[in-house]
RNA sequence: GCCCGAGUGGCGGAAUUGGUAGACGCGCUGGAUUCAAAAUCCAGUUCUCGCAAGGGAGUGCGGGUUCGAUUCCCGCCUCGGGUACCA
């Protein structure tokens, strides 16, 4: 402020300079370990967790902090309520992007990851979060992944016992085998053959190891995997979308490779039932339920005519077996080769050739009805008739048993197939009693079905199941869509498996004393051809343990993120992943905030690992995350300019969106994304390019140096603007779309710039004010001035004529009412995670107190405490000026008092037939009868009743009066 | 296709158990201040008819329950997310 300026005296209030205040307090908090939390406390615990970020090279954009702000508000609120709050942050630092970046630039993933983390740390610090940074974890730190490796090894050393319904040591299983073989073992396994103790005792070491591998929770198996040649790695199902890799969009094929897997299917039932016990959104639970995909049905064997082969099928509709007129095997099914007759061999080979040529993508794109007859027949065990065996691509080898009994009358796909190939259709369910019911509803009455005729479907199902078991041809069975998790990656930047193979090729887990097995350093991280990991080229490392060779694959990124929340509880422990005291104190995560993109993979793996650790008695709860909130995405507007597909005189020709629309040229133009920094009125409907923008665009994209830019105002080319009339400026309207904020869309808005201009507190509150935390919305900086104004107004409540002035005068009834209305609203809304309405409540209170010129400590002190979770810096500054000592961070959150909210009188709307016509004030203590009596005698009421009869008067206390007339 | 979720002013959104629809903010309009602008302050702002007083309509569309519906029920439409030949 300059005293020489004539206006200086007009600025009545002390300037609020957010950046100075914020930097001062951030430094103060850091120096004083304000947010450091101890594992020893008399206070009740509360654990608030964010999904830790992958430190990408692009840095944070305005979308990332949304969830962090929400969780920070809640953590601060809980802290002020007297909880010992664990609120940590760390980095999910292994993964493909760092490695891809390394391949492009030659910069080691460890180096770029470290740089990125540094940048993230700075950005997160500037947002004023109350993280206990001393507990920071990084999944790529050997001290951390020592325990990732250890848990993996423990999975290897355990199997899942269905009788005990938990994981048990594999040594227990070996004992059982020695005593009585596997006949009485009920376990999660792919072991089909039974054996007794004698058979076990004569097995070779290799046979025994093979059997055990079929029981272990971490096991190695040759299986079909999603192989992506371009990325040189195996991908999980959820990393493949429509047959191409989610990352990079490369083709993915099925390839047989030995892979390490986790037997997640063993926990299918518990992963499903556990959902009932946790407070997650129904949408998210549904996603997980669908992913687990439980279905009840029967597994059955069909005999094959003139053969000793048996075909095992799975069906959810055993009741329809009398309508099973043919069978279908998946083309990859083992029996195809054996069953195909000589006459059909050529046709079948041709069909198999065709199936091979069809990528997964083709199959998705056009679902053709195709198939071929094997020439063989099966016997329907209930009708004893011969039914033809076909192969068809609509039956998948990976689901159920890879074979079905086809019932064309009651299955949509079987029906189209039967119609196309002229196969018999027998109606077996009469659905006339259930009009509108779909096939999946399983409703109707059995017909043409011998001894179950007349039964309703559910009864028929249990009857057939009973009969199937009596006949010894199958059992009722629950099936899950959930697959075991492929856990091997042929990449460099991940956790090495703690595995060595002896000279006979048997896998052994390294003991804890030999962990961590550190990722060896190399400059050569290119993926090898044909699925060899880069580690396989480091021969010294591979052979560094005498008479052993090391596993050269690495773990996927989900490994480290499956248990990181436990490490925060005791992050520097070298003796255990966390001490039992720490785990027993912190228990589980009370509130988990993160994006819904992790709905399946991360949240499923983490629950699986947690349940395993629970079975081992290492964690006290079955579920890791009690309450989960999915924050929405902050989207960005992507700006495009239209370019004609055909060049004009050999030059690129850009067109105004207005012209494209006017002349309907949408088929003749392509959309070229343009950096949002060059667009005028960015984000608005009328966003456009002026001459300056075009020059910036050309500087960015020199290949368009001589391009033509045409809009209704004229044409710009080679630095010259040729107007149509007398225009001096272009107005080339861009095409705007809302989408993900991404570096590749050139629409990333960096929070640093916003913070520089408005301050962290303002940024935090504005992101909350934008709307409900769970909805996605485009970033729009327009409204931020309202929040900025609010913070200044709040600040100015404490200032009079440049002086900090606060009085100890008794507050009035009105002032107390404003305060407690606000406290009530804020308290209740924080509890239900409605942060946008909290901001609004603060605005209302501030506006009203401003009108009353209230600067009383009794009002402003509690209000400052309540504001602190949202805007911690301004609150701390005002607190220090007001109180002189302590920190607002630990100040007791003020309790609202309903008694201040009680009114002497209440204004009731008077409705006639439900429509508000008048208002009237009644004493708060007036009885219903009194109100009714007075209401009917109100002046002016007659106009609305208009001579009609009053039929009824409804009085809802403190709400409204409704007079019904007719 | 199936399974979730959502549709409210010019815009973001509020209305927590069926009880005054549009809080709060942006934007816009008018006014004050200013040589002028920015900033600030005051007033107005769902649409529509009307100079006004006042009236009518109104929460995606159509129906229903109710004294009363943004809220509950039935049938559609649109958008977003998930999933996909799951036997």
mmCIF file of N, CA, C and O in Angstrom, chain A residues 14-62:
data_model
loop_
_atom_site.group_PDB
_atom_site.id
_atom_site.type_symbol
_atom_site.label_atom_id
_atom_site.label_comp_id
_atom_site.label_asym_id
_atom_site.label_seq_id
_atom_site.Cartn_x
_atom_site.Cartn_y
_atom_site.Cartn_z
ATOM 1 N N UNK A 14 -7.538 -4.398 6.469
ATOM 2 C CA UNK A 14 -6.224 -4.984 6.307
ATOM 3 C C UNK A 14 -6.266 -5.973 5.154
ATOM 4 O O UNK A 14 -7.184 -6.755 5.053
ATOM 5 N N UNK A 15 -5.265 -5.932 4.301
ATOM 6 C CA UNK A 15 -5.229 -6.860 3.184
ATOM 7 C C UNK A 15 -5.005 -8.290 3.663
ATOM 8 O O UNK A 15 -4.193 -8.535 4.546
ATOM 9 N N UNK A 16 -5.741 -9.158 3.054
ATOM 10 C CA UNK A 16 -5.545 -10.593 3.293
ATOM 11 C C UNK A 16 -4.608 -11.095 2.202
ATOM 12 O O UNK A 16 -4.937 -11.062 1.031
ATOM 13 N N UNK A 17 -3.395 -11.482 2.592
ATOM 14 C CA UNK A 17 -2.415 -11.942 1.606
ATOM 15 C C UNK A 17 -2.156 -13.430 1.799
ATOM 16 O O UNK A 17 -1.254 -13.827 2.548
ATOM 17 N N UNK A 18 -2.963 -14.262 1.146
ATOM 18 C CA UNK A 18 -2.947 -15.699 1.443
ATOM 19 C C UNK A 18 -1.586 -16.360 1.291
ATOM 20 O O UNK A 18 -1.204 -17.170 2.130
ATOM 21 N N UNK A 19 -0.843 -16.027 0.231
ATOM 22 C CA UNK A 19 0.390 -16.785 -0.002
ATOM 23 C C UNK A 19 1.402 -16.607 1.129
ATOM 24 O O UNK A 19 2.090 -17.551 1.510
ATOM 25 N N UNK A 20 1.519 -15.403 1.666
ATOM 26 C CA UNK A 20 2.460 -15.174 2.763
ATOM 27 C C UNK A 20 2.072 -16.003 3.980
ATOM 28 O O UNK A 20 2.889 -16.673 4.597
ATOM 29 N N UNK A 21 0.776 -15.920 4.305
ATOM 30 C CA UNK A 21 0.274 -16.638 5.479
ATOM 31 C C UNK A 21 0.468 -18.139 5.310
ATOM 32 O O UNK A 21 0.930 -18.838 6.218
ATOM 33 N N UNK A 22 0.144 -18.623 4.129
ATOM 34 C CA UNK A 22 0.165 -20.063 3.909
ATOM 35 C C UNK A 22 1.580 -20.632 3.993
ATOM 36 O O UNK A 22 1.807 -21.671 4.623
ATOM 37 N N UNK A 23 2.524 -19.912 3.371
ATOM 38 C CA UNK A 23 3.892 -20.410 3.427
ATOM 39 C C UNK A 23 4.432 -20.375 4.849
ATOM 40 O O UNK A 23 5.123 -21.288 5.284
ATOM 41 N N UNK A 24 4.059 -19.333 5.562
ATOM 42 C CA UNK A 24 4.498 -19.211 6.953
ATOM 43 C C UNK A 24 4.012 -20.399 7.780
ATOM 44 O O UNK A 24 4.794 -21.024 8.498
ATOM 45 N N UNK A 25 2.743 -20.741 7.655
ATOM 46 C CA UNK A 25 2.209 -21.812 8.500
ATOM 47 C C UNK A 25 2.642 -23.192 8.044
ATOM 48 O O UNK A 25 2.846 -24.091 8.860
ATOM 49 N N UNK A 26 2.794 -23.344 6.727
ATOM 50 C CA UNK A 26 3.275 -24.653 6.258
ATOM 51 C C UNK A 26 4.652 -24.939 6.844
ATOM 52 O O UNK A 26 4.950 -26.056 7.254
ATOM 53 N N UNK A 27 5.487 -23.902 6.881
ATOM 54 C CA UNK A 27 6.819 -24.036 7.446
ATOM 55 C C UNK A 27 6.719 -24.334 8.949
ATOM 56 O O UNK A 27 7.386 -25.227 9.471
ATOM 57 N N UNK A 28 5.844 -23.604 9.601
ATOM 58 C CA UNK A 28 5.658 -23.768 11.039
ATOM 59 C C UNK A 28 5.210 -25.196 11.383
ATOM 60 O O UNK A 28 5.743 -25.824 12.285
ATOM 61 N N UNK A 29 4.228 -25.678 10.655
ATOM 62 C CA UNK A 29 3.710 -27.029 10.935
ATOM 63 C C UNK A 29 4.799 -28.070 10.743
ATOM 64 O O UNK A 29 4.914 -29.012 11.511
ATOM 65 N N UNK A 30 5.579 -27.875 9.688
ATOM 66 C CA UNK A 30 6.625 -28.841 9.391
ATOM 67 C C UNK A 30 7.691 -28.832 10.497
ATOM 68 O O UNK A 30 8.098 -29.876 10.995
ATOM 69 N N UNK A 31 8.101 -27.621 10.894
ATOM 70 C CA UNK A 31 9.144 -27.511 11.911
ATOM 71 C C UNK A 31 8.681 -28.023 13.262
ATOM 72 O O UNK A 31 9.477 -28.487 14.072
ATOM 73 N N UNK A 32 7.390 -27.931 13.508
ATOM 74 C CA UNK A 32 6.873 -28.334 14.813
ATOM 75 C C UNK A 32 6.257 -29.730 14.828
ATOM 76 O O UNK A 32 5.638 -30.121 15.809
ATOM 77 N N UNK A 33 6.399 -30.460 13.703
ATOM 78 C CA UNK A 33 5.817 -31.813 13.610
ATOM 79 C C UNK A 33 4.353 -31.828 14.031
ATOM 80 O O UNK A 33 3.904 -32.735 14.739
ATOM 81 N N UNK A 34 3.635 -30.800 13.616
ATOM 82 C CA UNK A 34 2.251 -30.644 14.056
ATOM 83 C C UNK A 34 1.387 -31.862 13.730
ATOM 84 O O UNK A 34 0.483 -32.211 14.478
ATOM 85 N N UNK A 35 1.689 -32.512 12.609
ATOM 86 C CA UNK A 35 0.805 -33.598 12.165
ATOM 87 C C UNK A 35 1.375 -34.986 12.449
ATOM 88 O O UNK A 35 0.861 -35.976 11.967
ATOM 89 N N UNK A 36 2.459 -35.000 13.208
ATOM 90 C CA UNK A 36 3.052 -36.288 13.531
ATOM 91 C C UNK A 36 2.134 -37.024 14.506
ATOM 92 O O UNK A 36 1.630 -36.430 15.456
ATOM 93 N N UNK A 37 1.933 -38.290 14.261
ATOM 94 C CA UNK A 37 0.988 -39.034 15.087
ATOM 95 C C UNK A 37 1.703 -40.223 15.720
ATOM 96 O O UNK A 37 2.576 -40.840 15.118
ATOM 97 N N UNK A 38 1.342 -40.496 16.971
ATOM 98 C CA UNK A 38 2.006 -41.562 17.709
ATOM 99 C C UNK A 38 1.117 -42.793 17.787
ATOM 100 O O UNK A 38 -0.114 -42.701 17.757
ATOM 101 N N UNK A 39 1.756 -43.966 17.891
ATOM 102 C CA UNK A 39 0.996 -45.201 18.070
ATOM 103 C C UNK A 39 0.589 -45.416 19.527
ATOM 104 O O UNK A 39 -0.089 -46.374 19.833
ATOM 105 N N UNK A 40 1.070 -44.509 20.384
ATOM 106 C CA UNK A 40 0.685 -44.597 21.781
ATOM 107 C C UNK A 40 -0.230 -43.419 22.108
ATOM 108 O O UNK A 40 0.184 -42.268 21.977
ATOM 109 N N UNK A 41 -1.447 -43.714 22.480
ATOM 110 C CA UNK A 41 -2.363 -42.617 22.794
ATOM 111 C C UNK A 41 -3.535 -43.145 23.596
ATOM 112 O O UNK A 41 -3.959 -44.286 23.427
ATOM 113 N N UNK A 42 -4.059 -42.278 24.470
ATOM 114 C CA UNK A 42 -5.275 -42.633 25.206
ATOM 115 C C UNK A 42 -6.505 -42.346 24.383
ATOM 116 O O UNK A 42 -7.607 -42.769 24.695
ATOM 117 N N UNK A 43 -6.300 -41.555 23.317
ATOM 118 C CA UNK A 43 -7.445 -41.159 22.494
ATOM 119 C C UNK A 43 -7.908 -42.340 21.633
ATOM 120 O O UNK A 43 -7.125 -43.215 21.294
ATOM 121 N N UNK A 44 -9.175 -42.320 21.239
ATOM 122 C CA UNK A 44 -9.621 -43.336 20.281
ATOM 123 C C UNK A 44 -8.946 -43.095 18.939
ATOM 124 O O UNK A 44 -8.621 -41.966 18.584
ATOM 125 N N UNK A 45 -8.714 -44.158 18.199
ATOM 126 C CA UNK A 45 -8.007 -44.021 16.913
ATOM 127 C C UNK A 45 -8.976 -43.732 15.785
ATOM 128 O O UNK A 45 -10.165 -44.091 15.836
ATOM 129 N N UNK A 46 -8.471 -43.087 14.753
ATOM 130 C CA UNK A 46 -9.238 -42.942 13.516
ATOM 131 C C UNK A 46 -8.251 -42.925 12.362
ATOM 132 O O UNK A 46 -7.252 -42.214 12.421
ATOM 133 N N UNK A 47 -8.521 -43.733 11.343
ATOM 134 C CA UNK A 47 -7.578 -43.905 10.245
ATOM 135 C C UNK A 47 -8.228 -43.392 8.954
ATOM 136 O O UNK A 47 -9.215 -43.946 8.494
ATOM 137 N N UNK A 48 -7.677 -42.303 8.433
ATOM 138 C CA UNK A 48 -8.176 -41.714 7.187
ATOM 139 C C UNK A 48 -7.117 -41.914 6.105
ATOM 140 O O UNK A 48 -5.991 -41.446 6.237
ATOM 141 N N UNK A 49 -7.504 -42.615 5.033
ATOM 142 C CA UNK A 49 -6.524 -42.994 4.019
ATOM 143 C C UNK A 49 -6.922 -42.505 2.628
ATOM 144 O O UNK A 49 -8.094 -42.553 2.263
ATOM 145 N N UNK A 50 -5.935 -42.025 1.888
ATOM 146 C CA UNK A 50 -6.119 -41.737 0.464
ATOM 147 C C UNK A 50 -5.491 -42.854 -0.347
ATOM 148 O O UNK A 50 -4.514 -43.453 0.081
ATOM 149 N N UNK A 51 -6.040 -43.111 -1.515
ATOM 150 C CA UNK A 51 -5.350 -44.025 -2.421
ATOM 151 C C UNK A 51 -4.073 -43.323 -2.849
ATOM 152 O O UNK A 51 -4.116 -42.229 -3.393
ATOM 153 N N UNK A 52 -2.936 -43.963 -2.540
ATOM 154 C CA UNK A 52 -1.678 -43.281 -2.831
ATOM 155 C C UNK A 52 -1.454 -43.208 -4.338
ATOM 156 O O UNK A 52 -1.859 -44.093 -5.073
ATOM 157 N N UNK A 53 -0.846 -42.116 -4.796
ATOM 158 C CA UNK A 53 -0.751 -41.891 -6.235
ATOM 159 C C UNK A 53 0.433 -42.621 -6.853
ATOM 160 O O UNK A 53 1.413 -42.921 -6.176
ATOM 161 N N UNK A 54 0.318 -42.868 -8.142
ATOM 162 C CA UNK A 54 1.464 -43.253 -8.932
ATOM 163 C C UNK A 54 2.150 -41.951 -9.332
ATOM 164 O O UNK A 54 1.506 -41.075 -9.908
ATOM 165 N N UNK A 55 3.429 -41.766 -9.004
ATOM 166 C CA UNK A 55 4.072 -40.473 -9.289
ATOM 167 C C UNK A 55 4.397 -40.321 -10.772
ATOM 168 O O UNK A 55 5.472 -40.671 -11.207
ATOM 169 N N UNK A 56 3.441 -39.829 -11.526
ATOM 170 C CA UNK A 56 3.629 -39.731 -12.969
ATOM 171 C C UNK A 56 4.429 -38.482 -13.318
ATOM 172 O O UNK A 56 4.492 -37.524 -12.549
ATOM 173 N N UNK A 57 5.036 -38.502 -14.478
ATOM 174 C CA UNK A 57 5.901 -37.408 -14.891
ATOM 175 C C UNK A 57 5.167 -36.106 -15.122
ATOM 176 O O UNK A 57 5.768 -35.037 -15.134
ATOM 177 N N UNK A 58 3.844 -36.192 -15.291
ATOM 178 C CA UNK A 58 3.088 -34.985 -15.608
ATOM 179 C C UNK A 58 2.811 -34.130 -14.373
ATOM 180 O O UNK A 58 2.357 -33.003 -14.477
ATOM 181 N N UNK A 59 3.075 -34.648 -13.193
ATOM 182 C CA UNK A 59 2.781 -33.889 -11.972
ATOM 183 C C UNK A 59 1.297 -33.910 -11.658
ATOM 184 O O UNK A 59 0.508 -34.553 -12.342
ATOM 185 N N UNK A 60 0.944 -33.211 -10.613
ATOM 186 C CA UNK A 60 -0.458 -33.159 -10.192
ATOM 187 C C UNK A 60 -1.232 -32.190 -11.072
ATOM 188 O O UNK A 60 -0.746 -31.130 -11.403
ATOM 189 N N UNK A 61 -2.455 -32.554 -11.433
ATOM 190 C CA UNK A 61 -3.336 -31.548 -12.036
ATOM 191 C C UNK A 61 -4.488 -31.268 -11.074
ATOM 192 O O UNK A 61 -4.572 -31.896 -10.018
ATOM 193 N N UNK A 62 -5.350 -30.328 -11.421
ATOM 194 C CA UNK A 62 -6.357 -29.881 -10.454
ATOM 195 C C UNK A 62 -7.314 -30.989 -10.029
ATOM 196 O O UNK A 62 -8.010 -30.849 -9.035
#
